[in-house]
Short mmCIF file of C-alpha atoms in Angstrom, two decimals:
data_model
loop_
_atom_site.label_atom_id
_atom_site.label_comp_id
_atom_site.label_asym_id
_atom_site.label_seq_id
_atom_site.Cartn_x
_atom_site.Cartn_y
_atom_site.Cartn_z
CA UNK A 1 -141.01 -192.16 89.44
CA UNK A 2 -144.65 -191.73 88.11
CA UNK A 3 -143.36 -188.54 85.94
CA UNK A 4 -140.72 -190.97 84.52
CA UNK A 5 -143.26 -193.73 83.81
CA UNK A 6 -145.68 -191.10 82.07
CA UNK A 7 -143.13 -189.47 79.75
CA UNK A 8 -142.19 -193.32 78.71
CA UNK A 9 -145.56 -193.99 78.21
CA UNK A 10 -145.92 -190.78 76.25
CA UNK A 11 -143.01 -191.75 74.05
CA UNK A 12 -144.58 -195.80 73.11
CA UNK A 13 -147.15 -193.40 72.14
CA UNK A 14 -145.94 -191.37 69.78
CA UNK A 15 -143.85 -193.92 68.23
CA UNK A 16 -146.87 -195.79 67.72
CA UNK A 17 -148.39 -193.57 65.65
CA UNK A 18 -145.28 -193.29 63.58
CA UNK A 19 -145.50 -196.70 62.02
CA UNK A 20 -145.76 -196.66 58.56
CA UNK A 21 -149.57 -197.91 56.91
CA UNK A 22 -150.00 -198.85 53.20
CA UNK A 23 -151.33 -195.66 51.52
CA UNK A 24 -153.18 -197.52 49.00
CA UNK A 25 -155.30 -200.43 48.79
CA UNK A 26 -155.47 -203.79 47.42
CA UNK A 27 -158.59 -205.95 47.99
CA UNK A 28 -160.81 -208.38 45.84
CA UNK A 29 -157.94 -210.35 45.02
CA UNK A 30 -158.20 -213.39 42.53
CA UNK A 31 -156.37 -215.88 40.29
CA UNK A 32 -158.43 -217.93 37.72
CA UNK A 33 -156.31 -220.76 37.27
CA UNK A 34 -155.58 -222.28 33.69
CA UNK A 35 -158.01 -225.03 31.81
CA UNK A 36 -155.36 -226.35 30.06
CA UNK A 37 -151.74 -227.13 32.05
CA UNK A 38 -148.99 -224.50 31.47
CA UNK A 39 -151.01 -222.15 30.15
CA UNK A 40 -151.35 -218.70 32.24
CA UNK A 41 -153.18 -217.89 34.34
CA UNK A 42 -155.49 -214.41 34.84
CA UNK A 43 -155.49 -212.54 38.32
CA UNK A 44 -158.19 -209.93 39.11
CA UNK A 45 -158.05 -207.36 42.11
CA UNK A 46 -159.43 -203.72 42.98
CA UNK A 47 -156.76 -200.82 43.48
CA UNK A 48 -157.71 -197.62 45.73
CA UNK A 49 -155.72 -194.82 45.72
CA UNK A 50 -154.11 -193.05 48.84
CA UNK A 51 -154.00 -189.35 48.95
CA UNK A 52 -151.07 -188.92 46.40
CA UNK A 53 -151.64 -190.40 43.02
CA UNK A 54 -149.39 -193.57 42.29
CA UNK A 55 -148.60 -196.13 39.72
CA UNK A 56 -148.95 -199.88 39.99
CA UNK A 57 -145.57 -200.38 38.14
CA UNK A 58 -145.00 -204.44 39.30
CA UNK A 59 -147.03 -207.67 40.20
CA UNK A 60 -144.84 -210.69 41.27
CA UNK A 61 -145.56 -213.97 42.89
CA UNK A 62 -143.02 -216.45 44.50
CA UNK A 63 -145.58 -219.23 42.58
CA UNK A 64 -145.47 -217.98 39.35
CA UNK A 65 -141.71 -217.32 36.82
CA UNK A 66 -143.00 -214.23 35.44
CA UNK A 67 -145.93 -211.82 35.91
CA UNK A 68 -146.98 -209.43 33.01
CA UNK A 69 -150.06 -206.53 33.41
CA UNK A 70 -152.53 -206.96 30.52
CA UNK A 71 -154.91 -205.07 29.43
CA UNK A 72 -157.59 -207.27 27.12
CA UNK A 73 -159.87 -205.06 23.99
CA UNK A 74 -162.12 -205.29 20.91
CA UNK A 75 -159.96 -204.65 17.71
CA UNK A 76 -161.91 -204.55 14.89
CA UNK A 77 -164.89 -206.40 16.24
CA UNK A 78 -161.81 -209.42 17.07
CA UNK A 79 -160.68 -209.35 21.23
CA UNK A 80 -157.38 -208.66 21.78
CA UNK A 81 -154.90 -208.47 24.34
CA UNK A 82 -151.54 -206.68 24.62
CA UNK A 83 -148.98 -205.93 27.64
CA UNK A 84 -149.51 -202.58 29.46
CA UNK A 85 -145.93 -200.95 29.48
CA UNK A 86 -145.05 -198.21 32.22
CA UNK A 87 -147.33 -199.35 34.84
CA UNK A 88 -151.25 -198.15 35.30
CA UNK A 89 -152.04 -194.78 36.97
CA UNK A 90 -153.37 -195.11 39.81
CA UNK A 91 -155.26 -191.57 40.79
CA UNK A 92 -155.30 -190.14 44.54
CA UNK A 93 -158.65 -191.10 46.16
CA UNK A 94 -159.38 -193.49 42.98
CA UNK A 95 -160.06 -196.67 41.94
CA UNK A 96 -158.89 -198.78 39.16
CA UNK A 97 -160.02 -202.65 38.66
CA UNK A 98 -158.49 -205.37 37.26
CA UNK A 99 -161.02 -207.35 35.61
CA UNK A 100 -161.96 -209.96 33.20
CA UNK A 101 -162.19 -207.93 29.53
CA UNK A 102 -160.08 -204.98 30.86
CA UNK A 103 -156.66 -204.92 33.09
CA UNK A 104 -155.43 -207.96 33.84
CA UNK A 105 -152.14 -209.06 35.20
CA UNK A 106 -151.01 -212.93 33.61
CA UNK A 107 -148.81 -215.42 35.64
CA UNK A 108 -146.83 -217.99 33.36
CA UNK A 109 -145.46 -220.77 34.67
CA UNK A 110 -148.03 -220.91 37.84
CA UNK A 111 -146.99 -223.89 40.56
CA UNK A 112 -149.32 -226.92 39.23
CA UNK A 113 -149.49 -228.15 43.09
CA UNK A 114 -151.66 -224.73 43.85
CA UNK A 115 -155.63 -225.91 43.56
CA UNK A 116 -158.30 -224.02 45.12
CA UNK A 117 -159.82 -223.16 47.98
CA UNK A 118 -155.48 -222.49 48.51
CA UNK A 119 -154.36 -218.92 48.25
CA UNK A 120 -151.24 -217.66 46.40
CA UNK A 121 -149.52 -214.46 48.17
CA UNK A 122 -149.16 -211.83 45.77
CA UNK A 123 -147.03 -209.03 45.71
CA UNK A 124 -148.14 -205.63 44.22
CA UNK A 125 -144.82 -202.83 43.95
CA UNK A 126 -146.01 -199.24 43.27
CA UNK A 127 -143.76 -196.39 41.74
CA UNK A 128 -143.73 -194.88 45.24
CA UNK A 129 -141.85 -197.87 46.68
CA UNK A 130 -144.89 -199.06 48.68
CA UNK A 131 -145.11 -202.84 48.75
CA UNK A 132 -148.67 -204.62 49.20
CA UNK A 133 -148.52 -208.36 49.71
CA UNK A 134 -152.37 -210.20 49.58
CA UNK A 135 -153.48 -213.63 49.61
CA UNK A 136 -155.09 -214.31 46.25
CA UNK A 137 -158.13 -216.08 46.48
CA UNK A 138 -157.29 -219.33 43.82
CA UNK A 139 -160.65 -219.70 41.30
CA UNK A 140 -160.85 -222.91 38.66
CA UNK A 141 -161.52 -222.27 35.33
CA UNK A 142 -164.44 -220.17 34.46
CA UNK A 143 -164.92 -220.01 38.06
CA UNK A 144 -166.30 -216.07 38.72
#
């Protein structure tokens, strides 16, 4: 009875440690709401790649219509901003930030009823088919 009880135990073990855990990492996770009411809104967050380079090919949000990653730069002395197509590399062991004057992602249509200190779940898809949902941190305006 004891040997049966120890090779069960044995088994929860093992099957413990097959569980799957996110290979990357998504942390310092913000959204700088709008000034001005329907206009978009910026989020700003710090990938870390696993062992295997990926790519961050999708940001969605069940509070937002449509999601879009940006990546903001100086054009002839003017700031610009343009949609980053294909997704961003994201290098094995690495570390990419999204951040104010660089890669950005922009919600449209954010729910007016979210205000700070709230959070707004976030979902980040990868080209590996991992799936990363955070709690954004909601910031107002010019809020850092």
């Amino acid at each position: 009875m004891k040997r049966i009880f120890g090779l069960i135990a044995c088994g929860v073990l093992v099957l413990g440690g097959c569980s799957k855990k996110p290979t990357l990492n998504v942390t310092d996770v913000s959204v700088r709401l709008p000034a001005v009411p329907r206009s978009p809104a910026a989020a700003y967050f710090t990938v870390t790649g696993g062992p295997v380079a990926d790519r961050l090919i999708e940001v969605t949000s069940e509070n937002a219509i449509r999601a879009e990653l940006h990546e903001s730069m100086a054009h002839g002395g003017m700031a610009a901003m343009k949609p980053i197509t294909g997704g961003v590399a994201i290098p094995a062991k690495g570390t990419v930030k999204f951040e104010s004057g660089g890669k950005h992602v922009m919600f449209f249509d954010v729910n007016p009823a979210l205000k700070p200190p709230r959070t707004m779940p976030i979902t980040f898809i990868f080209a590996s088919g991992e799936r990363i949902v955070v709690g954004a941190v909601l910031k107002r305006p010019g809020e850092q």
